[in-house]
PDB file of C-alpha atoms in Angstrom:
ATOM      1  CA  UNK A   1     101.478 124.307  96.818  1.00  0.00           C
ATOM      2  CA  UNK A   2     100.266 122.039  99.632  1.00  0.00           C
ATOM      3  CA  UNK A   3     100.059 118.062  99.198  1.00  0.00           C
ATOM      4  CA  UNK A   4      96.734 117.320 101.654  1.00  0.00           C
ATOM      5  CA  UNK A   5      96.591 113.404 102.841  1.00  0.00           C
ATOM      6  CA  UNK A   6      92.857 112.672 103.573  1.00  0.00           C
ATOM      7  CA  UNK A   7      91.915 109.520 105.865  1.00  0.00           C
ATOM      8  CA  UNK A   8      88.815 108.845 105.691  1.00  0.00           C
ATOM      9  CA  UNK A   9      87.057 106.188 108.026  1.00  0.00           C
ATOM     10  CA  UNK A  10      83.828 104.520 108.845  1.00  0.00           C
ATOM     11  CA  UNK A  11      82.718 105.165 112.713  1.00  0.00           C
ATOM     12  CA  UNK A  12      83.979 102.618 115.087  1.00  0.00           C
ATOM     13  CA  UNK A  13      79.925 101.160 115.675  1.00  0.00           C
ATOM     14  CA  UNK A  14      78.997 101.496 111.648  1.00  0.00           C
ATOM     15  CA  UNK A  15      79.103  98.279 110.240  1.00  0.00           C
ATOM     16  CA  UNK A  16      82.082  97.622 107.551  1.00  0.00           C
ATOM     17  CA  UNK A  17      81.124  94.453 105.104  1.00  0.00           C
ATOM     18  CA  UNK A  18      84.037  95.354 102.977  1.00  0.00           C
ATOM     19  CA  UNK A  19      86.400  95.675 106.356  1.00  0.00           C
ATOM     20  CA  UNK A  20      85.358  91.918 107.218  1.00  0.00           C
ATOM     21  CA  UNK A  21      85.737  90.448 103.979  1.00  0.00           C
ATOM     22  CA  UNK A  22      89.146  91.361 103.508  1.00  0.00           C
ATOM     23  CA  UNK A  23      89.770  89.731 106.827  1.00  0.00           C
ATOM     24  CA  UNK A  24      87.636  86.655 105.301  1.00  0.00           C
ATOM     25  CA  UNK A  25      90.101  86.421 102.651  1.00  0.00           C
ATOM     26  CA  UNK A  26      93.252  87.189 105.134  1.00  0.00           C
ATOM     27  CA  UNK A  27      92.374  84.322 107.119  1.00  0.00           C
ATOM     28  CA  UNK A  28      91.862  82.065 104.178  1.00  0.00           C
ATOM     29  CA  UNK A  29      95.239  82.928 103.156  1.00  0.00           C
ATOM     30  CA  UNK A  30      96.317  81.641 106.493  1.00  0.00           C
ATOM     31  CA  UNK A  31      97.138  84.851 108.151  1.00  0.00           C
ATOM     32  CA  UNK A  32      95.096  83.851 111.327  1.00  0.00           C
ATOM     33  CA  UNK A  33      97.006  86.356 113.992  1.00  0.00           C
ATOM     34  CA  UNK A  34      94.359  89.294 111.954  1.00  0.00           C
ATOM     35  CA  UNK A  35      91.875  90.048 114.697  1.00  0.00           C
ATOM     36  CA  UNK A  36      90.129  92.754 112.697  1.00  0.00           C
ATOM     37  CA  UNK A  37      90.199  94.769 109.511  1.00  0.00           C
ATOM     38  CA  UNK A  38      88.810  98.302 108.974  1.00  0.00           C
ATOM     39  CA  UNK A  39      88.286  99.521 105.109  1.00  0.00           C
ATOM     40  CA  UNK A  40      88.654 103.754 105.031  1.00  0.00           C
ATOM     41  CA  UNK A  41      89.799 105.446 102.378  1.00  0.00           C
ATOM     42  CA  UNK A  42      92.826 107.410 101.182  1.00  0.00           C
ATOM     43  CA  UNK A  43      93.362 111.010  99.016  1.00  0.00           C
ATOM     44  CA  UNK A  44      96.408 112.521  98.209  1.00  0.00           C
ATOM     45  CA  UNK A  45      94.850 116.251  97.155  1.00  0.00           C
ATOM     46  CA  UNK A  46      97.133 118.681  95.665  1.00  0.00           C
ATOM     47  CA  UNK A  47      95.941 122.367  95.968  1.00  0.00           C
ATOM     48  CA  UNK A  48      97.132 126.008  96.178  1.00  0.00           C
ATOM     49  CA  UNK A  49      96.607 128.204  99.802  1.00  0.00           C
ATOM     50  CA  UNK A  50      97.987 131.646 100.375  1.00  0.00           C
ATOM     51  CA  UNK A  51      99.555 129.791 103.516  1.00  0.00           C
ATOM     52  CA  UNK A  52      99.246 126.738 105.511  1.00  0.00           C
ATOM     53  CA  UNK A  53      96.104 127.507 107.747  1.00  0.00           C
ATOM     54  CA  UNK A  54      93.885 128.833 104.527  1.00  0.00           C
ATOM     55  CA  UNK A  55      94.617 125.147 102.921  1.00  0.00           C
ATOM     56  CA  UNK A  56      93.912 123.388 105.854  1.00  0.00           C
ATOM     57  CA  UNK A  57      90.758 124.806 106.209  1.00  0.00           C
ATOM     58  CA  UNK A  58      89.926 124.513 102.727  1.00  0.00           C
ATOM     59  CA  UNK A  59      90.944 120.618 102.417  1.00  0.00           C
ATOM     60  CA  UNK A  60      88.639 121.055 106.190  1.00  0.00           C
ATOM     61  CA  UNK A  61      85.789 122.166 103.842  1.00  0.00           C
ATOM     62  CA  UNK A  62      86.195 119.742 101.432  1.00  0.00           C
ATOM     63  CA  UNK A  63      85.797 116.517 103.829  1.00  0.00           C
ATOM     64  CA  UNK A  64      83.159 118.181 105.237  1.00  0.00           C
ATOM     65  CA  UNK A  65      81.331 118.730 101.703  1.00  0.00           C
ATOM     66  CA  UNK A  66      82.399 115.884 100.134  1.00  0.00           C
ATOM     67  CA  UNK A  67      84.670 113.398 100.649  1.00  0.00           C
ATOM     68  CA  UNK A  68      83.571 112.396 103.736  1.00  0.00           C
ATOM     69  CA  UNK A  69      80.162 111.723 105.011  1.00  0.00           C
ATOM     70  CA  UNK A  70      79.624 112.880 108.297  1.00  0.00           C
ATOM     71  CA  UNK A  71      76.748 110.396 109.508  1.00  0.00           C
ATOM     72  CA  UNK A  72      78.814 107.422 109.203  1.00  0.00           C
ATOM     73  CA  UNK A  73      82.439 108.467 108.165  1.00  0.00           C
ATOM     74  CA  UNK A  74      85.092 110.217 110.427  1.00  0.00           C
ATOM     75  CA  UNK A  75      88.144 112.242 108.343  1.00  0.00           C
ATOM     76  CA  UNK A  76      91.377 113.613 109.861  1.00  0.00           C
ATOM     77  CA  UNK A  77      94.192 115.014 107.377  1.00  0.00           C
ATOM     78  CA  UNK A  78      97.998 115.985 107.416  1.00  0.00           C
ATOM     79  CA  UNK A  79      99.095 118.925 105.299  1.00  0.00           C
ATOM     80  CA  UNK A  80     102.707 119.222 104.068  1.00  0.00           C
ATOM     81  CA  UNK A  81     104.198 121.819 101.634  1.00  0.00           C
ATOM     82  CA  UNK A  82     105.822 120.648  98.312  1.00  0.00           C
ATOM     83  CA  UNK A  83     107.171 122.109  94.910  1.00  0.00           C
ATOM     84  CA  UNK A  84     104.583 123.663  92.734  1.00  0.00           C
TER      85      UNK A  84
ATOM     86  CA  UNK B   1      98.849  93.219 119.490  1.00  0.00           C
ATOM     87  CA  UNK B   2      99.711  95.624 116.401  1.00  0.00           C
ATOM     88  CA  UNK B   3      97.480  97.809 114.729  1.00  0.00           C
ATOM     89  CA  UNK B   4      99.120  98.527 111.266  1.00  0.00           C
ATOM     90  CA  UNK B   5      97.702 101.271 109.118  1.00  0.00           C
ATOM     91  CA  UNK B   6      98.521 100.515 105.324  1.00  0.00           C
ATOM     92  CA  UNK B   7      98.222 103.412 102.070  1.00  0.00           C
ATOM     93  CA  UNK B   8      97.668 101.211  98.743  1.00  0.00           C
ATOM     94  CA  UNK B   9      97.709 104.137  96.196  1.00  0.00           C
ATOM     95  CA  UNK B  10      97.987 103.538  92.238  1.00  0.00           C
ATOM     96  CA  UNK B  11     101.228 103.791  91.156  1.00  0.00           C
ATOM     97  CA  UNK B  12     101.746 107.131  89.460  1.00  0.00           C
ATOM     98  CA  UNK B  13     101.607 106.437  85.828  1.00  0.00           C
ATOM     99  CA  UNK B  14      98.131 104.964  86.294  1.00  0.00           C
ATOM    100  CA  UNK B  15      95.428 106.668  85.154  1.00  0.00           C
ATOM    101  CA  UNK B  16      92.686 107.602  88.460  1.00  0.00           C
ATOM    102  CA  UNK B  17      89.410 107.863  87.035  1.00  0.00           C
ATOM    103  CA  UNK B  18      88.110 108.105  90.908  1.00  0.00           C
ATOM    104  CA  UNK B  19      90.257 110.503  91.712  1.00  0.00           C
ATOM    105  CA  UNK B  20      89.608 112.822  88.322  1.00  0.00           C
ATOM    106  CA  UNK B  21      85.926 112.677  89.796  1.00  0.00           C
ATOM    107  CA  UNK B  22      86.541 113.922  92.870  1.00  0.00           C
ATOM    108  CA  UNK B  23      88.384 116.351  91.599  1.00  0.00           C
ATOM    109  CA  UNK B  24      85.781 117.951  89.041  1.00  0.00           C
ATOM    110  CA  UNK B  25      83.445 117.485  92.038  1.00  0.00           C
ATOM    111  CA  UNK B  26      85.342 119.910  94.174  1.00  0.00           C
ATOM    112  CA  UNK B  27      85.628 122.470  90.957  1.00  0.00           C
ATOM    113  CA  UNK B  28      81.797 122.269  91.107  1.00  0.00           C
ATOM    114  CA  UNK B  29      81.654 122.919  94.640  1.00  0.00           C
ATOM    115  CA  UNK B  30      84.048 126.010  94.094  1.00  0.00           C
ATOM    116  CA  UNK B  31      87.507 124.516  95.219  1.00  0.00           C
ATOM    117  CA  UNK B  32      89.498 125.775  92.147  1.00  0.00           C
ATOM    118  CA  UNK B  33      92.598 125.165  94.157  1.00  0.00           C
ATOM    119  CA  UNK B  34      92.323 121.592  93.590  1.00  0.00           C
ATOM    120  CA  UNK B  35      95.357 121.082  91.160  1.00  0.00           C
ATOM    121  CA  UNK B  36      94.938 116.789  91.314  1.00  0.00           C
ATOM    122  CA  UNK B  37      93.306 114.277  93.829  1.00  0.00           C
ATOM    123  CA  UNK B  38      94.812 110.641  93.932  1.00  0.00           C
ATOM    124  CA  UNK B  39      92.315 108.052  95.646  1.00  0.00           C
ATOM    125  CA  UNK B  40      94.008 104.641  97.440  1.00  0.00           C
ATOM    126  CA  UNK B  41      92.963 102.648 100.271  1.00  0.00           C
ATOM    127  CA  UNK B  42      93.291 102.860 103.881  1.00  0.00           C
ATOM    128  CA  UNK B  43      93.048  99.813 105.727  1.00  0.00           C
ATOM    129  CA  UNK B  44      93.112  99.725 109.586  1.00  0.00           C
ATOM    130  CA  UNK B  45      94.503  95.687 110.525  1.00  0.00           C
ATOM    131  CA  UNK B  46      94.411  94.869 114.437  1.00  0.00           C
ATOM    132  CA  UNK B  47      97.011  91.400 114.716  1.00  0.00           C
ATOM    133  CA  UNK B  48      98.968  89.709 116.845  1.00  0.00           C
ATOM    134  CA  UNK B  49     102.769  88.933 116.112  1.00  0.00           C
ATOM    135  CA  UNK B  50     105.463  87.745 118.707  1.00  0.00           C
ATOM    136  CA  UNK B  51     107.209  91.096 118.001  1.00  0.00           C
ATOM    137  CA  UNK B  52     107.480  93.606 115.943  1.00  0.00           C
ATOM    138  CA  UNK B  53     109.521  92.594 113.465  1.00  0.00           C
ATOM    139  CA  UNK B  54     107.263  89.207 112.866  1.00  0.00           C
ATOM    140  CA  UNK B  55     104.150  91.757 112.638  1.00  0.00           C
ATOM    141  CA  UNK B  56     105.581  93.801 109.709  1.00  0.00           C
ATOM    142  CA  UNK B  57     107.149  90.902 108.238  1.00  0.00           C
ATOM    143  CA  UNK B  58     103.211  89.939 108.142  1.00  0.00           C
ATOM    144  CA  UNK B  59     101.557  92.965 107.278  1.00  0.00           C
ATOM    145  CA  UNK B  60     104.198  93.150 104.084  1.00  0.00           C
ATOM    146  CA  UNK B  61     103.079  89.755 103.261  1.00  0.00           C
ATOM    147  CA  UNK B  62      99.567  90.776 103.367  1.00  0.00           C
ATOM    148  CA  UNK B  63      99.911  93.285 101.127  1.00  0.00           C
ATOM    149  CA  UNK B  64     101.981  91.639  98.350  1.00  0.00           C
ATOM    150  CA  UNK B  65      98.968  88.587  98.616  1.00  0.00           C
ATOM    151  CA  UNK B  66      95.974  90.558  98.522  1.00  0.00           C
ATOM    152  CA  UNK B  67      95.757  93.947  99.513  1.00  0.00           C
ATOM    153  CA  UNK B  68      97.227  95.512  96.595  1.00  0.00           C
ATOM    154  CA  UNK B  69      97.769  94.769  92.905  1.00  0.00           C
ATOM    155  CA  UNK B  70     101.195  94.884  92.402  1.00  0.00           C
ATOM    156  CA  UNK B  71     100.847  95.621  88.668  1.00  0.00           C
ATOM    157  CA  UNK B  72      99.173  98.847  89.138  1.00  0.00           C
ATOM    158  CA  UNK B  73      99.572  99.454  93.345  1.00  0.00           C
ATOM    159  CA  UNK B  74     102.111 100.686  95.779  1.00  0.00           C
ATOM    160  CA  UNK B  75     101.443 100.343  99.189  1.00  0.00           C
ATOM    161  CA  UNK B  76     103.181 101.562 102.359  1.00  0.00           C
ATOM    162  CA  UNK B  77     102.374 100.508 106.283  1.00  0.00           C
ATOM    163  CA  UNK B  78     102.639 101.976 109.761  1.00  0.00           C
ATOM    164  CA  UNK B  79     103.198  99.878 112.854  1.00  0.00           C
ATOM    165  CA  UNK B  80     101.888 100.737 116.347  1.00  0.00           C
ATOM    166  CA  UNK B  81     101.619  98.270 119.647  1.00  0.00           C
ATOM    167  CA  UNK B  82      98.245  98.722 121.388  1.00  0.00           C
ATOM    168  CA  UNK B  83      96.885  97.073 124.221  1.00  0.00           C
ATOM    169  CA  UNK B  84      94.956  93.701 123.135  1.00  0.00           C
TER     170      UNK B  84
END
């Protein structure tokens, strides 16, 4: 059994409303030293693989078919073996 | 300058209805290794702090404020220096 973390991000020149808002509300808050803030996303996929290099392509597929998309989103992923 | 990269995930005993939907959508798409998919945040912060220590001191603040819900979210951070 594999635990997959997924990162998923926006390109650096795609636009990120949600990314800028947080910093809005950072600065409001009074934390003024934020010079930027960059929303992505974050999976913690547990899955089954004969070995190590069949799950990382699998959770490769995966961003690729889903949980990213590719015109405006970047992925990368660490793999790490745990108890079943 | 710091970039800190901060995981907000739901604390385990909350129930994911994001992440159950990701999961059924990899079923569909044939992934039957899929066992369970959490879904959290990723946030990307660029800041400036007089050292390190005064940067996560920060970032932890941040996160207890407003970038997760302590009720139902854990959160974790990594600290790099970049170049400003």
């Amino acid at each position: 059994m594999y635990l997959a973390k997924v990162y998923v991000t926006l390109k650096p020149t795609v636009n990120d409303p949600q990314g800028l808002t947080i910093k809005g509300g950072l600065h409001t808050l009074g934390f003024n030293s934020v010079e930027s803030v960059r929303a992505g996303k974050y999976l913690q996929i547990k899955l089954d693989g004969s070995d190590r290099a069949d799950a990382e392509e699998q959770v490769r597929e995966m961003c690729q078919k889903l949980l990213a998309n590719p015109i405006i989103e970047d992925f990368s992923f660490e793999l790490e073996e745990i108890q079943a």
